[in-house]
CSV table of C-alpha atoms in Angstrom, one decimal:
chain,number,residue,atom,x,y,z
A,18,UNK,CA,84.8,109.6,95.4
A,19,UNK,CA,82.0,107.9,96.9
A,20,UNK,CA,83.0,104.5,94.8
A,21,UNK,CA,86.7,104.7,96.7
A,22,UNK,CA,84.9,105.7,99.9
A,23,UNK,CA,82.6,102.4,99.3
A,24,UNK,CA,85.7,100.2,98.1
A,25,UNK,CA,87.6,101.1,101.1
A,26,UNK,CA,85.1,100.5,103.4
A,27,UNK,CA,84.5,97.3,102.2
A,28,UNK,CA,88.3,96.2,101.9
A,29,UNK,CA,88.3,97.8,105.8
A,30,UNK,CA,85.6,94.7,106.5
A,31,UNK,CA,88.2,92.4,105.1
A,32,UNK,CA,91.4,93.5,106.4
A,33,UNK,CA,92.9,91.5,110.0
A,34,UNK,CA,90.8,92.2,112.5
A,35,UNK,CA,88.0,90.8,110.8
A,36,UNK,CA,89.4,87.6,109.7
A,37,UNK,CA,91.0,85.4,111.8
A,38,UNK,CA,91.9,82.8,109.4
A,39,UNK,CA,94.0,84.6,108.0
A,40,UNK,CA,96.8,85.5,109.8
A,41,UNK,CA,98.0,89.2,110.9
A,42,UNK,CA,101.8,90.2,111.1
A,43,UNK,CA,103.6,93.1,112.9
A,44,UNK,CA,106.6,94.3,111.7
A,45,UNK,CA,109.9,95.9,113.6
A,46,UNK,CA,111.6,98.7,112.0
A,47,UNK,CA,115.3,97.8,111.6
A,48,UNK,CA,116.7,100.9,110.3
A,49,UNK,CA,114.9,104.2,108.4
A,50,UNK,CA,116.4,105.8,105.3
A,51,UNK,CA,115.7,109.3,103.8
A,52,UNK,CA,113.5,109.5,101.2
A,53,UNK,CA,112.4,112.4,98.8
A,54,UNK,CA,109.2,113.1,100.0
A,55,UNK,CA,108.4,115.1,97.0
A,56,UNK,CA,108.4,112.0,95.1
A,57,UNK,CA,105.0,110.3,94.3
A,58,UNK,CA,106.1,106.8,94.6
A,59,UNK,CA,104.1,104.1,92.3
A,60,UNK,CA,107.1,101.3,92.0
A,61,UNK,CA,109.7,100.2,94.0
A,62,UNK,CA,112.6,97.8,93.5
A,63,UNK,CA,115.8,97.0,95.2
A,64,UNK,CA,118.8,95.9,92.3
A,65,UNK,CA,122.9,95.1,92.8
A,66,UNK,CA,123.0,97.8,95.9
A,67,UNK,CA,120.4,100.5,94.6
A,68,UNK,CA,117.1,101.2,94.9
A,69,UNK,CA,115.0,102.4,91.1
A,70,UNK,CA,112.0,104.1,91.9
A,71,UNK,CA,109.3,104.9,89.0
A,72,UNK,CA,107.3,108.1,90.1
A,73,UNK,CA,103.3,109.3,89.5
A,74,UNK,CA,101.5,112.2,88.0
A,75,UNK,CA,101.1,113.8,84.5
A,76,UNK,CA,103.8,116.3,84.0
A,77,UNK,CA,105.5,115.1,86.9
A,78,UNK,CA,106.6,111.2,86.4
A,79,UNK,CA,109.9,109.4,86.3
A,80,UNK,CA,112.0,106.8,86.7
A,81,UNK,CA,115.1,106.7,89.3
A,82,UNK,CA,118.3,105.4,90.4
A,83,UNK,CA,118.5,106.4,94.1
A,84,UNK,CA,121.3,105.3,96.6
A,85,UNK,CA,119.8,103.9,99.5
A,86,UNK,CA,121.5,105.4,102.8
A,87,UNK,CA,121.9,108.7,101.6
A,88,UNK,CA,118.5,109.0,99.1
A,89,UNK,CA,120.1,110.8,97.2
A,90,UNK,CA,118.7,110.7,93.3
A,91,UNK,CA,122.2,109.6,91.1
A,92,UNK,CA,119.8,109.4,88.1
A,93,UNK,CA,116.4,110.5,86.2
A,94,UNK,CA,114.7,110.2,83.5
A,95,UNK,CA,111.1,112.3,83.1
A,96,UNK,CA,108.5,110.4,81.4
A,97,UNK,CA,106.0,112.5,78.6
A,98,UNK,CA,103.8,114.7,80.7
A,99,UNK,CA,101.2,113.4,79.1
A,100,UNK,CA,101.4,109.7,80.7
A,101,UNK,CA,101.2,109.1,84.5
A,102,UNK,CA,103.3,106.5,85.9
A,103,UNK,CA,102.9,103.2,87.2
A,104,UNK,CA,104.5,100.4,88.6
A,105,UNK,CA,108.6,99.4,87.6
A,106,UNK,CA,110.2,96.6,87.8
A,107,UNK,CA,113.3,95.4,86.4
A,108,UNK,CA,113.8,92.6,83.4
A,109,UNK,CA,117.3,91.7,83.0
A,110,UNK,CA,119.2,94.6,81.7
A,111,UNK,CA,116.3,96.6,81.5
A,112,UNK,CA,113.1,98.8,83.3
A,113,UNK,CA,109.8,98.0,82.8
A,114,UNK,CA,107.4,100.7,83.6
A,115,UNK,CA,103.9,100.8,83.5
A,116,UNK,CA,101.5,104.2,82.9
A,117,UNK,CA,98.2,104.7,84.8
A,118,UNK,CA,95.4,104.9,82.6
A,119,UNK,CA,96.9,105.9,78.5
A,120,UNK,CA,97.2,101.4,78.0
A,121,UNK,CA,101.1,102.2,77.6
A,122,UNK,CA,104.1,100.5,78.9
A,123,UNK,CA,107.8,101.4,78.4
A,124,UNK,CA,110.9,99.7,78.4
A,125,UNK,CA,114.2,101.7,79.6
A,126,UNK,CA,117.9,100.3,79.7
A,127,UNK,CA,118.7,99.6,82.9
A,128,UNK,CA,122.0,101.9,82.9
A,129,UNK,CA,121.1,104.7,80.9
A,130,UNK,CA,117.4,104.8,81.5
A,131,UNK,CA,117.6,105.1,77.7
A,132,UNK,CA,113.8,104.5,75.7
A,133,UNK,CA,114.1,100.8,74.4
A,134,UNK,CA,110.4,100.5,73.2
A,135,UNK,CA,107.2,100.3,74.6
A,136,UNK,CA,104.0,98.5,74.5
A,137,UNK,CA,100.3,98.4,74.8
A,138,UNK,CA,97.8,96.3,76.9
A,139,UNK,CA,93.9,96.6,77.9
A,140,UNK,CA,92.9,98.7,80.9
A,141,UNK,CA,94.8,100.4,83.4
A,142,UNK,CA,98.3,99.9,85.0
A,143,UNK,CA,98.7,100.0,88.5
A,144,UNK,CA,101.9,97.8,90.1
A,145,UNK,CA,104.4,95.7,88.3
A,146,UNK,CA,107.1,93.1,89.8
A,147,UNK,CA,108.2,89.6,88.2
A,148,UNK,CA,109.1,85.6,89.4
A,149,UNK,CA,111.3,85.0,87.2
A,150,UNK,CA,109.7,83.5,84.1
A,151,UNK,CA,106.7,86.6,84.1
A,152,UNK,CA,106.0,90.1,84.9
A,153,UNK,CA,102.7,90.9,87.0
A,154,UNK,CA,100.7,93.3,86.5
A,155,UNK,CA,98.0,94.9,89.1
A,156,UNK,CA,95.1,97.0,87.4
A,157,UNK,CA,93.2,98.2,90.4
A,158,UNK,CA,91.2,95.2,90.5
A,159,UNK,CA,90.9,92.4,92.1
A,160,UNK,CA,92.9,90.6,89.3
A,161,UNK,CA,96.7,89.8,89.0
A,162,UNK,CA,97.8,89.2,85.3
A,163,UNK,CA,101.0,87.3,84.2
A,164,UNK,CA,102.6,88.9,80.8
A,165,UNK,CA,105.2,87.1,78.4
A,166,UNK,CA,108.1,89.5,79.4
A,167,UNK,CA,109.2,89.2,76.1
A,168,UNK,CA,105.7,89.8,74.2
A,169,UNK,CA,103.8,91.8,76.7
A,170,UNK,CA,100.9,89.7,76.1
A,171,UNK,CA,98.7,88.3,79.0
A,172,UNK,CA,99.4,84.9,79.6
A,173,UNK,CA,97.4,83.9,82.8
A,174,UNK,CA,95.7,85.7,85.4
A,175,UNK,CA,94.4,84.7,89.1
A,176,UNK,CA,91.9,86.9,91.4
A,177,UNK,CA,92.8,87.6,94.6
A,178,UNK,CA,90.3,86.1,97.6
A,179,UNK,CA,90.1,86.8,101.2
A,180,UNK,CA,88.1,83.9,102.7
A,181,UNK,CA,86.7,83.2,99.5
A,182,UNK,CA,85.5,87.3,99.2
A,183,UNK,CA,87.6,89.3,95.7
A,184,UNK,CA,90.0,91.7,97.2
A,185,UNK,CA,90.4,94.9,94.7
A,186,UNK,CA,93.1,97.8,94.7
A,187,UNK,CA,95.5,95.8,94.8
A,188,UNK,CA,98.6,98.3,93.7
A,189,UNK,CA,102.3,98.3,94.5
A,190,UNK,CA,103.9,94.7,94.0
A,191,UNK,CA,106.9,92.7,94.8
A,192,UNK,CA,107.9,89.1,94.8
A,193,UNK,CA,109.4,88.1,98.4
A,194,UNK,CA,110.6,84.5,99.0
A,195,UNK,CA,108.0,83.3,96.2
A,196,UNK,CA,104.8,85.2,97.4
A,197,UNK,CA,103.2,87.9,95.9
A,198,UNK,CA,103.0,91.6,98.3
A,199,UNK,CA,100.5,93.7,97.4
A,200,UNK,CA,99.8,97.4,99.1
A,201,UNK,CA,96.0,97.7,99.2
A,202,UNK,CA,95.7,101.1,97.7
A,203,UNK,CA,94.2,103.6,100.8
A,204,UNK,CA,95.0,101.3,103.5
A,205,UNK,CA,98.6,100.9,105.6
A,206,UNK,CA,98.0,97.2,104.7
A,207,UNK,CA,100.3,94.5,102.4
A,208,UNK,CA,98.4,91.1,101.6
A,209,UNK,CA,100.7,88.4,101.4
A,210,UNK,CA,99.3,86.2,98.1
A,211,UNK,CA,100.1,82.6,97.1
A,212,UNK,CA,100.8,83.0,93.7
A,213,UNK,CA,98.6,79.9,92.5
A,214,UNK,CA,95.6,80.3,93.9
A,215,UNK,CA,95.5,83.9,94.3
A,216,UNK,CA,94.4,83.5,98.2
A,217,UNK,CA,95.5,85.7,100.9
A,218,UNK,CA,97.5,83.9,103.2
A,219,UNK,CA,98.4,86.5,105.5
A,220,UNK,CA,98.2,90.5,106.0
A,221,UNK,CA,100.8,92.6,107.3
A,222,UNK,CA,99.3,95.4,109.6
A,223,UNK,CA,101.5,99.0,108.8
A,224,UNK,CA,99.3,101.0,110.9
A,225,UNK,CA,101.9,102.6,112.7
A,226,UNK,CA,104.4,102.7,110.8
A,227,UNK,CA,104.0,106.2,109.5
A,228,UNK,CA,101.1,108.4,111.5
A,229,UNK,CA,100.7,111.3,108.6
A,230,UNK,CA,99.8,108.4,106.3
A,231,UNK,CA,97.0,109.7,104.4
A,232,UNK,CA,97.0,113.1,105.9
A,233,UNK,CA,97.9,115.0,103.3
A,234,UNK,CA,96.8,116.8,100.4
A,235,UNK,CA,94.2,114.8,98.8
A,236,UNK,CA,94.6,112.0,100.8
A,237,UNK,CA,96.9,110.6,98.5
A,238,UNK,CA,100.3,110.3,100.6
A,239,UNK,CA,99.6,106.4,101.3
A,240,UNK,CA,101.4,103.9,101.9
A,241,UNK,CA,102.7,102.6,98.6
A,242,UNK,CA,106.0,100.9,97.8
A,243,UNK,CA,107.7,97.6,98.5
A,244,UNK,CA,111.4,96.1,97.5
A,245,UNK,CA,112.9,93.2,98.2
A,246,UNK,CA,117.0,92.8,98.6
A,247,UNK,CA,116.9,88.5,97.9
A,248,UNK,CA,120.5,88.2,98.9
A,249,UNK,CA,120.3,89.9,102.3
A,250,UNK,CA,116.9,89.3,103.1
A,251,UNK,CA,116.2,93.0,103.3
A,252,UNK,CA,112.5,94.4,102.8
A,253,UNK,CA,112.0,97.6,102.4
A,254,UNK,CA,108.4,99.8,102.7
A,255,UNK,CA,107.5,103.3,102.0
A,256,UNK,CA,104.7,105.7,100.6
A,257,UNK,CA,104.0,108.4,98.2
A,258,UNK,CA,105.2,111.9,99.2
A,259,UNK,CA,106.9,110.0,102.5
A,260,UNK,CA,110.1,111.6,103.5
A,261,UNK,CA,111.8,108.1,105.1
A,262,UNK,CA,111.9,104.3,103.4
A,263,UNK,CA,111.9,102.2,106.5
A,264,UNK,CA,113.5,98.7,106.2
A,265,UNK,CA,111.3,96.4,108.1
A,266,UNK,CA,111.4,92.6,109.3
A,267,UNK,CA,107.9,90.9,109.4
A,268,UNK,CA,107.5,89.1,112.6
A,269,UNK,CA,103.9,87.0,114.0
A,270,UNK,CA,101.4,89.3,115.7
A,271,UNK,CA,101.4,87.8,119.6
């Protein structure tokens, strides 16, 4: 405990008020959908009219098909109690998932959530999205790696820098007009991430967005959760155990 309390003060240090270089963002909420706030989001994704959400702790993980306006869940699948997942994102016709800290990744059809295979890698998995040509991977650190969607196996990796500083617990990811959004685990903060250099070029300040935000049990109901609709420009932002998925337009802080 005393390690998150020291990482999150340090990341507190870094975030916008403290670094004027980098510029801060608002955001305006443009409409709110339900969400279940029993579920303990980890990934997020937006695909062909629905959202899939994968879903975090042992004995208690999934993956989803959930119809935005309503929330409602039109399908499940429960992942082995033993494994705690991670982030999801989608390949083609399939679900890549990701589990916390058992090295083991999973790969579901995308229409019957039906176990394709899975895979191993080094470490811990935290959030997952793609660009296109590779998945990326978060791991709590301050590193991003780039996997061979095909092979699994790390092809690249960049460190994220504030002003030249690392930037760690980096978690929930998503692609969004060719940038990399990362939740900073603990904080109601995305960093916005050139994905060649790995530097912050902007933070979006949440704040506001949702006042119980780390308020409940454990702490844990932070903000975590992005998705990205490419063809109507639609982002979308939510947290674990959050009963609403708000669908936000970033605008400059004045």
């Amino acid at each position: 405990m005393k390690k998150i309390v020291a990482q999150v003060l340090l990341l507190a240090s870094l975030l916008p008020s403290a670094h004027a270089a980098i510029p801060t963002y608002d955001y305006k909420v443009v409409r709110s959908y339900p969400h279940d706030a029993q579920a303990f989001t980890e990934g997020l994704l937006y695909r062909d009219g629905f959202l899939y959400e994968s879903t975090g702790l042992n004995g208690k993980s999934s993956i989803r098909k959930v119809d935005l306006a309503s929330g409602k869940v039109l399908q499940s699948k429960d992942i082995p109690p033993q494994y705690f997942g991670e982030g999801l994102t989608v390949w083609g016709d399939t679900l890549v998932g990701l589990t916390w800290q058992t090295q083991t990744g999973f790969v579901f059809d995308l229409k019957t959530f039906e176990l394709k295979s899975q895979f191993a890698y080094p470490g811990e998995g935290w959030g997952l999205t793609h660009n296109g040509k590779e998945l990326i991977m978060s791991d709590g650190s301050s590193t991003l790696r780039f996997l061979d969607p095909k092979t699994f196996l790390e092809v690249r990796r960049i460190k994220v820098t504030a002003d030249g500083i690392a930037v760690d617990q980096l978690n929930e990811l998503e692609v969004v007009e060719g940038e990399i959004y990362a939740n900073i685990w603990h904080t109601n903060t995305i960093a916005r991430i050139d994905p060649a250099s790995g530097k912050i070029i902007g933070w979006i300040d949440f704040g506001k967005l949702y006042p119980d935000a780390g308020k409940g049990q454990n702490a844990e109901n932070v903000m975590n959760g992005i998705a990205y609709d490419a063809d109507k420009k639609r982002l979308f932002v939510t947290g674990k155990l959050w009963p609403k998925i708000y669908e936000v337009k970033i605008v400059p802080r004045k």
